[in-house]
Each structure stands twice: as C-alpha cells, then as structure tokens.
Coordinates of C-alpha atoms (C1' of nucleotides) in Angstrom, one line a residue:
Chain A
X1 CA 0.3 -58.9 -36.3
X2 CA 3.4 -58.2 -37.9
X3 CA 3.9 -54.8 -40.4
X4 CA 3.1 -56.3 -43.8
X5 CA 1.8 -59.5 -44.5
X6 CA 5.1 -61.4 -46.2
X7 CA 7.5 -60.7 -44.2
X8 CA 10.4 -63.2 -43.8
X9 CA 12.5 -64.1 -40.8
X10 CA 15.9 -64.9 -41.1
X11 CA 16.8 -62.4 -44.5
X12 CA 14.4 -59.9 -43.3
X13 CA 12.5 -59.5 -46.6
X14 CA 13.7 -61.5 -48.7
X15 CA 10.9 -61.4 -51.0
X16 CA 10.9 -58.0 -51.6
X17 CA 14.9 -58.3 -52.0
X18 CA 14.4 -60.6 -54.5
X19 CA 11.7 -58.7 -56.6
X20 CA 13.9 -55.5 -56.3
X21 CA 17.0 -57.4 -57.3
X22 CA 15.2 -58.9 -60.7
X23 CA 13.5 -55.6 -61.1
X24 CA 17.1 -53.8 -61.3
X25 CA 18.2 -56.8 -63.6
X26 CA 15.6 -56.6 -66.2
X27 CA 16.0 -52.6 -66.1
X28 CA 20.1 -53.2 -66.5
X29 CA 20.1 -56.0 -69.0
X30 CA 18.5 -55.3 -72.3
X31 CA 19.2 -59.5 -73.1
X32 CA 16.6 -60.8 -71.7
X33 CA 18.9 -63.1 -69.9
X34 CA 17.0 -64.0 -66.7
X35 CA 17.8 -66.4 -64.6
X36 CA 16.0 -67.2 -61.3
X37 CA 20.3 -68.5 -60.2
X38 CA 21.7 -65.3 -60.6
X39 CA 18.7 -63.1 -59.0
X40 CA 19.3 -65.8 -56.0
X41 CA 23.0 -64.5 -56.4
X42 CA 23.3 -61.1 -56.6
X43 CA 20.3 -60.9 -53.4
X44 CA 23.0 -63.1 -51.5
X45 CA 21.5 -66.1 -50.8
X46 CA 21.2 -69.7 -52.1
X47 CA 19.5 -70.6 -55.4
X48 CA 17.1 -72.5 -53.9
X49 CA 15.8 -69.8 -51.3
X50 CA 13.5 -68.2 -53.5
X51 CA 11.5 -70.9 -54.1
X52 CA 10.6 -70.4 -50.6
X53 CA 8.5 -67.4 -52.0
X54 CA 7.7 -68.0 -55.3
X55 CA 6.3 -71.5 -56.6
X56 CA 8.5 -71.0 -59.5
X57 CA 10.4 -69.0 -61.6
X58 CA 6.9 -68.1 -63.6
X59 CA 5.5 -66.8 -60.3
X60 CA 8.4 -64.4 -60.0
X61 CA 7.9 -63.2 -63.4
X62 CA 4.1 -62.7 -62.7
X63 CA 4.8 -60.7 -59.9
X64 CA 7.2 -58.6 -61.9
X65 CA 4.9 -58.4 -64.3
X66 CA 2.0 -56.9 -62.1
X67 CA 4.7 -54.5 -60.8
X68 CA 5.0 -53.3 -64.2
X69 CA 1.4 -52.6 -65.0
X70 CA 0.9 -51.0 -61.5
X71 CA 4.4 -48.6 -62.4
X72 CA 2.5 -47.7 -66.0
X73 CA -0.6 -47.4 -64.8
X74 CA 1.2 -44.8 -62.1
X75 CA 3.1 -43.2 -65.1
X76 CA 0.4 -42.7 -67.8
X77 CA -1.8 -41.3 -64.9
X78 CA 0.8 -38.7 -64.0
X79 CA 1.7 -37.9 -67.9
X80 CA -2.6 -37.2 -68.2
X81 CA -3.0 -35.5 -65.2
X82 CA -2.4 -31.9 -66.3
X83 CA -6.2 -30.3 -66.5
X84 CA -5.1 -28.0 -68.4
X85 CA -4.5 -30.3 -71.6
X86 CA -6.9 -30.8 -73.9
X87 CA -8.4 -34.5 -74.2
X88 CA -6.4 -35.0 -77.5
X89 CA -3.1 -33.2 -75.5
X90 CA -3.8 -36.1 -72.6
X91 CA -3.9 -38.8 -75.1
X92 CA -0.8 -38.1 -76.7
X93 CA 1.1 -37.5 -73.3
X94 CA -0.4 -40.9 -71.9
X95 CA 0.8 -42.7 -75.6
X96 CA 4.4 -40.9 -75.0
X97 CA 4.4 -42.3 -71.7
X98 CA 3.2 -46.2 -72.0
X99 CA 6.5 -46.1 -74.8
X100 CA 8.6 -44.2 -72.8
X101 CA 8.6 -46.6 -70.0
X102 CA 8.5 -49.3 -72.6
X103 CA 11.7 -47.5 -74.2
X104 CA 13.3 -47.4 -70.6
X105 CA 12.3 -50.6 -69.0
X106 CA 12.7 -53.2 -72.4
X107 CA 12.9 -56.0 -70.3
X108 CA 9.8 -55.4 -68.2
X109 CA 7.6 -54.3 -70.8
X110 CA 8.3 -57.1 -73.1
X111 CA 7.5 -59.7 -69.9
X112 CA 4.1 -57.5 -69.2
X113 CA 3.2 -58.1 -72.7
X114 CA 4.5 -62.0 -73.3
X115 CA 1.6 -64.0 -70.9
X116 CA 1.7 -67.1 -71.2
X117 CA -1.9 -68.5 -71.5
X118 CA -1.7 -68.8 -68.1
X119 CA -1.8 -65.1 -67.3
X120 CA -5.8 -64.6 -67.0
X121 CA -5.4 -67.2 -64.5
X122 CA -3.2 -64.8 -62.3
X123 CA -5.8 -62.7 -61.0
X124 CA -4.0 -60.5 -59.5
X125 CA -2.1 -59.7 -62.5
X126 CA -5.1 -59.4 -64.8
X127 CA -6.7 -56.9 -62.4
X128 CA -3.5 -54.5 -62.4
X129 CA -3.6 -55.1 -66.4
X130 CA -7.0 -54.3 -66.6
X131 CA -6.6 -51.4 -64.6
X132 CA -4.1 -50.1 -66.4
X133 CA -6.1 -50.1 -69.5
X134 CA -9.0 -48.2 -67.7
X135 CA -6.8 -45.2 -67.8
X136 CA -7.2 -45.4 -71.9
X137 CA -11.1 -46.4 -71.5
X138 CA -11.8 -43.9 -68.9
X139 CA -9.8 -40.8 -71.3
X140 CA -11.8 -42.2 -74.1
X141 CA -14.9 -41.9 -72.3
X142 CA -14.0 -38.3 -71.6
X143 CA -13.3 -37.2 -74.9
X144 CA -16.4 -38.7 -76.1
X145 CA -18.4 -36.9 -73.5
X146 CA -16.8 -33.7 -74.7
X147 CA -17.3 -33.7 -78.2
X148 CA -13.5 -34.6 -78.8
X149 CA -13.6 -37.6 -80.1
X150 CA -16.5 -39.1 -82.7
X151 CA -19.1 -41.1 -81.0
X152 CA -18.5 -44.5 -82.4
X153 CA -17.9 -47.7 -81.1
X154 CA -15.5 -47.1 -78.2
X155 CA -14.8 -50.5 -78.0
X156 CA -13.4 -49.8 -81.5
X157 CA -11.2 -46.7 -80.2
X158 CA -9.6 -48.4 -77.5
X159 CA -8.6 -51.6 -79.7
X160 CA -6.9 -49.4 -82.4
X161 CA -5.8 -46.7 -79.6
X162 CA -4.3 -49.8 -77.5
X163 CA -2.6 -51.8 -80.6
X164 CA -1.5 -48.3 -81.7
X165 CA 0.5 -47.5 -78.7
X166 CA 2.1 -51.1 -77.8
X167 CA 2.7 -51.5 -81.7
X168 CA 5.0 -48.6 -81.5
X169 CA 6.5 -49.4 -77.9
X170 CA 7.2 -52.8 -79.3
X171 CA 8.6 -52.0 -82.2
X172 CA 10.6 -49.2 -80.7
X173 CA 12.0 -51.1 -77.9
X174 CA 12.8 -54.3 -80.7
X175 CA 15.2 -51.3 -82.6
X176 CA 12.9 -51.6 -85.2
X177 CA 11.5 -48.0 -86.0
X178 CA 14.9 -47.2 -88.2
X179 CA 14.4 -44.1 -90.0
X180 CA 15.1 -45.5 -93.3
X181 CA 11.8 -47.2 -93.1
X182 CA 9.7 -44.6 -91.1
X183 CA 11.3 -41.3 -90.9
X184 CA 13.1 -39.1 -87.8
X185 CA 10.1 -38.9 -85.4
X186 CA 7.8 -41.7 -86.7
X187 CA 6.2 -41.8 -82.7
X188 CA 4.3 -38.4 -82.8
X189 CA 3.9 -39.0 -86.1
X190 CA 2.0 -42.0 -86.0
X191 CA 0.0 -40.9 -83.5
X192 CA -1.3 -38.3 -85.3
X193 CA -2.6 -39.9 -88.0
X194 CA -4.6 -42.1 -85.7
X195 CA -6.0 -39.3 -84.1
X196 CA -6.5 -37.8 -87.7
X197 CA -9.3 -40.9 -87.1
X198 CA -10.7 -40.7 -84.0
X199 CA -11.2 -36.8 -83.4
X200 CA -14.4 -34.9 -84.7
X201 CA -14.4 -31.9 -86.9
X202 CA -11.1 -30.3 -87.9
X203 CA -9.1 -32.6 -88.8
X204 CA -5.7 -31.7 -86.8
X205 CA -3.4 -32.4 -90.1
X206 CA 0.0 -32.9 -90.0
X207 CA 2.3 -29.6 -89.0
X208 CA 4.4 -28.4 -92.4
Chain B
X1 CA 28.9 -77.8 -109.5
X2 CA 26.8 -79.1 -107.0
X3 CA 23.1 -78.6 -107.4
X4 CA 22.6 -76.0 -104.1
X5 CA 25.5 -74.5 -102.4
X6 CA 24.0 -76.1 -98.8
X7 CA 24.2 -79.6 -99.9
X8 CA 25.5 -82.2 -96.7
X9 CA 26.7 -85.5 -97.8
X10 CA 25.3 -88.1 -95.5
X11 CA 21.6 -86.9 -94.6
X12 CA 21.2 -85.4 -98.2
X13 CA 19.7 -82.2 -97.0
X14 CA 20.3 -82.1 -93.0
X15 CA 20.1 -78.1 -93.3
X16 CA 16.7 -78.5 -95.2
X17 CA 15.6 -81.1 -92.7
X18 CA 15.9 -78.7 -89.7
X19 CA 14.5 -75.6 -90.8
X20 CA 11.4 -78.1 -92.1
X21 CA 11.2 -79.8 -88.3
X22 CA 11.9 -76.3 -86.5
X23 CA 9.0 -74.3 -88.6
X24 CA 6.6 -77.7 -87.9
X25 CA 7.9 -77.5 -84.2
X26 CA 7.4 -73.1 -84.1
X27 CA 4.0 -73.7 -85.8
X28 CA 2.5 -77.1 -83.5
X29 CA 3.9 -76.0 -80.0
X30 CA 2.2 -72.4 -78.6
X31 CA 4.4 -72.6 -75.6
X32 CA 7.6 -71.3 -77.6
X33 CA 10.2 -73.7 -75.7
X34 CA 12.4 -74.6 -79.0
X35 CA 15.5 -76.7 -78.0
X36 CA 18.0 -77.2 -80.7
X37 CA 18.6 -80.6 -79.2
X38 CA 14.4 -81.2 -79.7
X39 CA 15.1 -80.0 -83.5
X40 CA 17.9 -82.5 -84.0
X41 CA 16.1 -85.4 -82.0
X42 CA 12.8 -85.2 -84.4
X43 CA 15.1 -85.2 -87.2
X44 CA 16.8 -88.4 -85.7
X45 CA 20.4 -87.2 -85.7
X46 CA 22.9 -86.1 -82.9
X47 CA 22.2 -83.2 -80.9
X48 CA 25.4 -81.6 -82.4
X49 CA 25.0 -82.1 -86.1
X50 CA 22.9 -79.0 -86.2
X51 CA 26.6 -77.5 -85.3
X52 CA 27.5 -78.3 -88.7
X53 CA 25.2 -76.2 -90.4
X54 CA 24.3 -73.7 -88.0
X55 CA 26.9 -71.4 -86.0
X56 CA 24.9 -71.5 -82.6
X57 CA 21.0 -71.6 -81.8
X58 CA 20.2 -68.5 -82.9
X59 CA 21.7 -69.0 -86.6
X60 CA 19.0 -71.0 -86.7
X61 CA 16.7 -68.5 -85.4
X62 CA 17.4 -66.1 -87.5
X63 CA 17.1 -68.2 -91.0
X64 CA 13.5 -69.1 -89.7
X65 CA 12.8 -65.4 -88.8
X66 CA 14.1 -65.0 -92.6
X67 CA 12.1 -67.4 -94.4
X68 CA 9.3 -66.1 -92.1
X69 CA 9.3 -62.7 -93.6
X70 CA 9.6 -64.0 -96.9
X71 CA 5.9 -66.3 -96.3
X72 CA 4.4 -63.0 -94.8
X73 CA 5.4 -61.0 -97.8
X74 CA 3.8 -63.6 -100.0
X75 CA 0.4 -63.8 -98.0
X76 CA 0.1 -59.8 -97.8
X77 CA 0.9 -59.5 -101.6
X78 CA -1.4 -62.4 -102.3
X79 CA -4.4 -60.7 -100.3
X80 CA -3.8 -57.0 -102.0
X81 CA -3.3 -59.0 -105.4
X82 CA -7.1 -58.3 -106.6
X83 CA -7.2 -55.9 -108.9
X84 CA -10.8 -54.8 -108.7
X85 CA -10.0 -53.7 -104.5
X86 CA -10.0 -50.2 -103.9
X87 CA -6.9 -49.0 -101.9
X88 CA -8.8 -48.5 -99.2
X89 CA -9.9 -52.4 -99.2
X90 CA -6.4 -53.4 -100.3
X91 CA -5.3 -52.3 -96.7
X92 CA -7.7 -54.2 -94.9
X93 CA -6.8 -57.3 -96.7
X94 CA -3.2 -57.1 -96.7
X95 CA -3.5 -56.1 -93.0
X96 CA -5.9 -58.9 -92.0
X97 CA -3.4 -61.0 -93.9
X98 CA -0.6 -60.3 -91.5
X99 CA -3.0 -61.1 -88.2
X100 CA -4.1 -64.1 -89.3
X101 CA -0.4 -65.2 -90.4
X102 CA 0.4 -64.3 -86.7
X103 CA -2.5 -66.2 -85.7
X104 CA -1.8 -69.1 -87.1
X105 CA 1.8 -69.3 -86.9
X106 CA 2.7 -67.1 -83.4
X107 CA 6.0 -68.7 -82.2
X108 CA 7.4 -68.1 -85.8
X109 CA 5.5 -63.8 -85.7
X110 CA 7.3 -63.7 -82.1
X111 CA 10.5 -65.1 -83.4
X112 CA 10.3 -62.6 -86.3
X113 CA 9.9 -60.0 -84.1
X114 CA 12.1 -60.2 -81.1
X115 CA 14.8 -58.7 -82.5
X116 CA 18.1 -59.2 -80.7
X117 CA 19.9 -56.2 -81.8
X118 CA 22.0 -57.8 -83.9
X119 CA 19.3 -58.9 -86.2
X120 CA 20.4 -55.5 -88.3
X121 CA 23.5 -58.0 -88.6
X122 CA 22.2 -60.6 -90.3
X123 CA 22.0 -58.9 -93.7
X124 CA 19.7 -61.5 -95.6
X125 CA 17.2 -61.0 -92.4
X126 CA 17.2 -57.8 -92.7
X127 CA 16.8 -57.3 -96.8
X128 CA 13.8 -59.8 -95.9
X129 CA 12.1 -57.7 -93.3
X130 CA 12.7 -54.6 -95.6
X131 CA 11.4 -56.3 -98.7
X132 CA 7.7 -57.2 -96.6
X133 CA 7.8 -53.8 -95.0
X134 CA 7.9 -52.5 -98.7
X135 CA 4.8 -54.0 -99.8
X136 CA 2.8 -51.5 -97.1
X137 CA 5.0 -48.5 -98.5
X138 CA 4.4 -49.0 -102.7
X139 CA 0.3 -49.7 -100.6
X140 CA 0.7 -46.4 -99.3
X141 CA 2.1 -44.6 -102.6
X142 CA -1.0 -46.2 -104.6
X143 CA -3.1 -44.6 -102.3
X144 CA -1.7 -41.5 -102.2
X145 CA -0.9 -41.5 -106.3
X146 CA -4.9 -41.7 -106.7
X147 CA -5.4 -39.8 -104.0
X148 CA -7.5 -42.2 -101.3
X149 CA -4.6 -41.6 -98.8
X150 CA -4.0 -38.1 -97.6
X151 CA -1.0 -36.4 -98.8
X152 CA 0.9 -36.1 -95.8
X153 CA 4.3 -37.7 -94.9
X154 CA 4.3 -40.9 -95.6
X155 CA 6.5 -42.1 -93.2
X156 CA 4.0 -41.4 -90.4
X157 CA 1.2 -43.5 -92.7
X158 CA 3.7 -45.9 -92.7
X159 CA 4.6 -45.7 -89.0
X160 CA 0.8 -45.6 -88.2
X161 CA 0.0 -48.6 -90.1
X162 CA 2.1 -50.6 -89.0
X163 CA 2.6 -50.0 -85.7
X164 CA -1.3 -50.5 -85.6
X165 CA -0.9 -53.9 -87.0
X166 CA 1.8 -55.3 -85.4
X167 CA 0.1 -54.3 -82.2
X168 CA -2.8 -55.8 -83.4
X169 CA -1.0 -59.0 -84.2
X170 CA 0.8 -59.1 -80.9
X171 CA -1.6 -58.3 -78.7
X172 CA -4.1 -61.3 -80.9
X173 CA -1.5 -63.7 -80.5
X174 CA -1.2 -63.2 -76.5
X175 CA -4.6 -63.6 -76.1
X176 CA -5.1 -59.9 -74.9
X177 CA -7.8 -59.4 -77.2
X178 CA -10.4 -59.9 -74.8
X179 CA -14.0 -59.1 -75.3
X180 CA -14.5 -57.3 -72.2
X181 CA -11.8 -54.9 -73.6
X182 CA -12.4 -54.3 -77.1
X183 CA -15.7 -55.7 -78.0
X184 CA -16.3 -58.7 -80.6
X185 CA -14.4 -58.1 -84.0
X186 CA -11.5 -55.6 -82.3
X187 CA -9.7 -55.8 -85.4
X188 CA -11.7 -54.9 -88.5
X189 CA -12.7 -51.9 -86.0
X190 CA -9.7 -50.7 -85.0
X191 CA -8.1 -50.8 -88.3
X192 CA -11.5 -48.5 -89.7
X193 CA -10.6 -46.4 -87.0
X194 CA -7.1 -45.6 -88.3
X195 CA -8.2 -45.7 -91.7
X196 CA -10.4 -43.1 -91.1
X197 CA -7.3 -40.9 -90.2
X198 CA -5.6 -41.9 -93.2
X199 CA -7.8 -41.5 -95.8
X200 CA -9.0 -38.1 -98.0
X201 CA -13.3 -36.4 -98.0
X202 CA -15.3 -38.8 -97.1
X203 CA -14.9 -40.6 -93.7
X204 CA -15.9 -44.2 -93.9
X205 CA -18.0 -44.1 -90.5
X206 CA -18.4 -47.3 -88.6
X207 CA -21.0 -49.4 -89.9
X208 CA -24.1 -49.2 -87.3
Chain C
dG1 C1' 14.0 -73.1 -21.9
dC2 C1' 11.8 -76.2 -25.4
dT3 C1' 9.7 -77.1 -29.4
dC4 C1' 7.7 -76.0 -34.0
dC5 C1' 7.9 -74.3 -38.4
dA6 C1' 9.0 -70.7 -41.7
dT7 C1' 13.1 -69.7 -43.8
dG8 C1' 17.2 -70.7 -45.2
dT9 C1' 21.3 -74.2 -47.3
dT10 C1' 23.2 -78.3 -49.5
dT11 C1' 22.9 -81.9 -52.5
dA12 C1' 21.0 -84.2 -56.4
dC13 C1' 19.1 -84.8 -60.9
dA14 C1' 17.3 -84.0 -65.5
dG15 C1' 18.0 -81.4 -69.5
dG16 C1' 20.1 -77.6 -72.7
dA17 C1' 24.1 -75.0 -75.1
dG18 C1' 28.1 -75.6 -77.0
dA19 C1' 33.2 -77.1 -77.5
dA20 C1' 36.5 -80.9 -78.6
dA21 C1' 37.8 -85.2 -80.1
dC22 C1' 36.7 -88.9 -82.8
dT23 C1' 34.4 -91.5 -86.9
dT24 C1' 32.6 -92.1 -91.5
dA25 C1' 31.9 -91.7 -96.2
dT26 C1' 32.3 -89.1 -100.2
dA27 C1' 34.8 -86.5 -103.9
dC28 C1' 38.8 -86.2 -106.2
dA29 C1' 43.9 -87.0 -107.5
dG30 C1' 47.0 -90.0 -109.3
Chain D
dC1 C1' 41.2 -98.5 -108.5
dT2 C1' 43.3 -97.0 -104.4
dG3 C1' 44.7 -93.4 -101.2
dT4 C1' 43.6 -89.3 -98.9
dA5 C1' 41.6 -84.8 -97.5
dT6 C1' 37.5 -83.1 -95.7
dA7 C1' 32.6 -82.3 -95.0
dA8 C1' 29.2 -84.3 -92.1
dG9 C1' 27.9 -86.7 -88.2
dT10 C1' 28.6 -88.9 -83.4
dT11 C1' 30.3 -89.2 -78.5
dT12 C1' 31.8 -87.2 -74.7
dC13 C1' 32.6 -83.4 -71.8
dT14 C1' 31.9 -79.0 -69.2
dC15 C1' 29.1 -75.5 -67.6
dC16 C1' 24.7 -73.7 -66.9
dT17 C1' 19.7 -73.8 -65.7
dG18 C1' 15.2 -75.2 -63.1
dT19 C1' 13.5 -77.6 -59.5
dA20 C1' 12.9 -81.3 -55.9
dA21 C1' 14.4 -83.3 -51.5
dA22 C1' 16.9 -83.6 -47.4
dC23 C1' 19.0 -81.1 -43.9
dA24 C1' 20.0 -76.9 -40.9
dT25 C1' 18.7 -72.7 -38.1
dG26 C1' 16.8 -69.4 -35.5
dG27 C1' 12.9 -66.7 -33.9
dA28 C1' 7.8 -67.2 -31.9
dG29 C1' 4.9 -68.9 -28.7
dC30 C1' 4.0 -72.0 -25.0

DNA sequence: GCTCCATGTTTACAGGAGAAACTTATACAG
DNA sequence: CTGTATAAGTTTCTCCTGTAAACATGGAGC
C-alpha cells in the first residue's frame, strides 16, 4: 500500500502541488483572477495535467474550499482555546479570528462562502463547513449552560451570531467598513452590541 | 439640446437597451456567468457595440451595481415609510426589505457587493451606496432621538446592523441558511437577537 | 523483460475580452 | 440641398480560458 492514498507517479504529488500552488495564489492575489492555466503553470506542468486530478476547475475550487473551512475551523479553535476566558471573552476571540483569516486570506474566504448550489452536493465539503460552524454551536451551548448567555432559541443565536461575523468579514475583506460610514474600530464595536443581545444580566455597555 | 446626454443615434437607446437586458439577464440566471457578448447578442447587436458605450465589462458592472443601490434604497425607504411603525418595527422592515431584494435579485446583491477596490473610484457608485447606507443611519438617529435605541456610538449600531444584514443576505442567497443550522425563520430571529442589544429597558424576549 | 495503465503532454476547438479597421447614418455648415 | 465630420455599429483579429481527445511515458506487477 502506498503512504497516502493519492499519490501520483511521474510528478510525485502533483495533486498536492497543485492545491499548494492555487492555495499561495488566492493568498497572493487579492483579484480573484484564477485560472486553472496559470496554476498548471507556475506547478510546472501542462495545462491539461490537472484534469488528471480534478474533474474540473470547480473540483479544484471545492477542494480549496474544504481546505479553507478545515484551516478556520483550526484557527477559531486555537483563538477559543484559552480556559481562562470567559464564554463572552471566547466568542469575541473566535469572531476576531473567522475575520482575521477572512482579512488575510480574501481570496479563500470569498470562495468558502460563494457555493454554487452545487456545494451540499460535495459532501465532503459540507461536512468540514458544518464542522466548522459546530465550533459557534458548541461555544453557544457552553455559554448557555453557564448562565452567560439568555436561554432562548439557540438556533436564533447562532443565525444572528453566524451572519454577524461573515457580515463583517465580508464587508471588511470587500474594503467596505470605511470609517466615514462606521467609525475607527467598527469590528469590536459591532460585536458588542450584538452581545449587548445575547448575554444575560448586566448588560456589558459600550467602554467610554 | 438633445433630450438625455446618453442618446446613440442608430439603436435609439443602445445604452438603455443593455443595462435593461443585463438587469433581466442578473435577475433570470442564478448561476452569475454574465458575458458582455450574451448582453449584446439578446439585444441583437454586435458583440463590440457595447464598446461604444461602455469602457470595458466592468463599466458595465458597475452602472448596474449603481442603479442597484439606487432600487435597494427605494425598497428599504418604502418598507420604513409607515408612519404608525415604532422604530423598533421600522428596522425589521427595512431590514427584511434588503433580504428579500437579495433574494430575489442575488446576482445583481453579489454584483453590488464584490467590490473590486476601485469601486471607491467610481464616484456615482459610491454616492449611491452611501445614499442607501444613509437611510439605516437617519433609522438609527430616530431611534436614538426618542430614545428606543441606546445611546451609545452610533457607528457600532450602524456597523452591527449592517454587518448582521448583509450577512444575513449573503449567507440567504448562498443557500447557507439551512434548517439544520439555524432553525426555520433564521432571520426574523436573528435580527430580535441583535435588536435586543440595541435597544433601551425592556428586552423584547423571543416570542415562545 | 513485457505489458498495462495512471500520469503526463500535445493538439484542437468553442467561446470570451477587447483592440483596430472599416462602415453607416445623422447632424450641421455652407 | 449637398458635403462632411463624427457618433454608433460591424467585422475581423489576437490573446486568453476551459475542456476534450489523441498521443507519449515510465513505473508496477507478472
């Protein structure tokens, strides 16, 4: 049996050259210029050798995709893992990190978020995404348990915790948070005032 | 003087003609694969006439992100136009407004919102965007005039609130929404849920 | 060593963006 | 009313993309 399951022959791994080379591509180019040609170019090999390993330039992009959800999944993790935080400390972090890899990785986050119908069919994908949002379901959960955050719906939270959080990544990674329209640090800000909403008692107001 | 400034000779209105047939073609196809070439085809002239009134494909673009500001602004002013709404209720509907414009129309919501950079550019795009954007912020001053809102910064109300429904648009309009994630009616809950952080006293609970 | 087949390459084709050269018809001058 | 400049539209061309098909190659297993 050979050391992983897709290994190719002649390039060696190709595959995984080819997901590493798009991967550095969508991190380097903010354009969203991607071309299956030119990731088949800078690898070093023939435009028509990837389709070798990917049906199509879609199943690239699905892969890519997955890769993304599995790196934020990784990264809000580790931005929540402190037990020292409070519940509401954790939250914050994990928000901070979804946009900060959002901020960092444009390219990737916008293709994460862009399915195309199609993307529930791609099982593999939806399980990473749904995986991914566990993290938010499972601090929810936690902060419910604790007393942290009121005992509603939590269905509710996670829909107005989730569209919180990719509203702002999206509109910070589009350039679109200018401080004309929503002040100097509108990302802590924002998320404030939603937890303003979902935490009991005290009511954590804005600092002066 | 001629009767617009943008009047062709030979078509009568070509310029007209293709922003009509693009918005029809954004608002029919979901898949978001708009050709210039398609535009001028349905129009039945030559796939570089649209040259003539258009500096390159995303001219184009960008004149249909405009006028697709300027509907949005007219259905979220229509839905908060009822005098007899409390702030509060004013939100909801103006919000609600902007999901369902996405809804029905996503290529032309997507278009308006994947900004490439030099949208800030375009002047007329931007005064557009900023003219919508400023219905949610005289919203906002309402509510905090006669005190429903709470009197904090309201730059992180306005961040908040938009952020929540943008993500809320986006994340409706690639299907992401699921039930198994956010329960049934994800957005009249999630937007109670911020609500409830925006608003003074009483806490409008979830209804049971 | 010989053969098979996964992994490559070359070639080909349809279609898009856009530039350049050419054509047409309208407005306006005289 | 005629001639002409020019806006508006067409044809043609180049370069690019995605993708299919035919061909080449080299390592695996007999």
């Amino acid at each position: 049996m050979s050391e992983t399951t897709n290994r190719p022959y002649h390039h060696g791994d190709l595959r995984h050259a080819l997901i590493d080379t798009a991967l550095a591509m969508l991190a380097a180019d903010q354009n969203w210029t991607f071309t299956l040609r030119e990731v088949a170019r800078r690898t070093g090999v023939s435009h028509a050798a990837p389709y070798k390993h990917f049906r199509d330039k879609e199943a690239l992009l699905r892969e890519l995709a997955r890769i993304g959800f599995v790196q934020l999944g990784q990264s809000m993790a580790q931005a929540m893992s402190a037990d020292t935080f409070s519940v509401r400390e954790k939250f914050v972090a994990a928000a901070q990190a979804c946009i900060d890899f959002a901020i960092h990785n444009p390219g990737l986050y916008r293709l994460m978020f862009s399915s195309d119908a199609d993307k529930t069919i791609d099982s593999q994908l939806h399980d990473a995404a749904m995986n991914t949002f566990g993290l938010l379901l499972r601090l929810l959960e936690e902060g419910q348990r604790d007393g942290s955050f009121r005992p509603i719906a939590m269905s509710a939270q996670a829909a107005a915790s989730w569209a919180q959080v990719h509203g702002l990544a999206m509109l910070a990674i589009n350039h679109q948070l200018l401080e004309e329209k929503v002040g100097v640090a509108p990302i802590p800000a924002a998320l404030e005032v939603l937890l303003d909403g979902m935490c009991c008692g005290v009511s954590n107001q804005q600092k002066p």
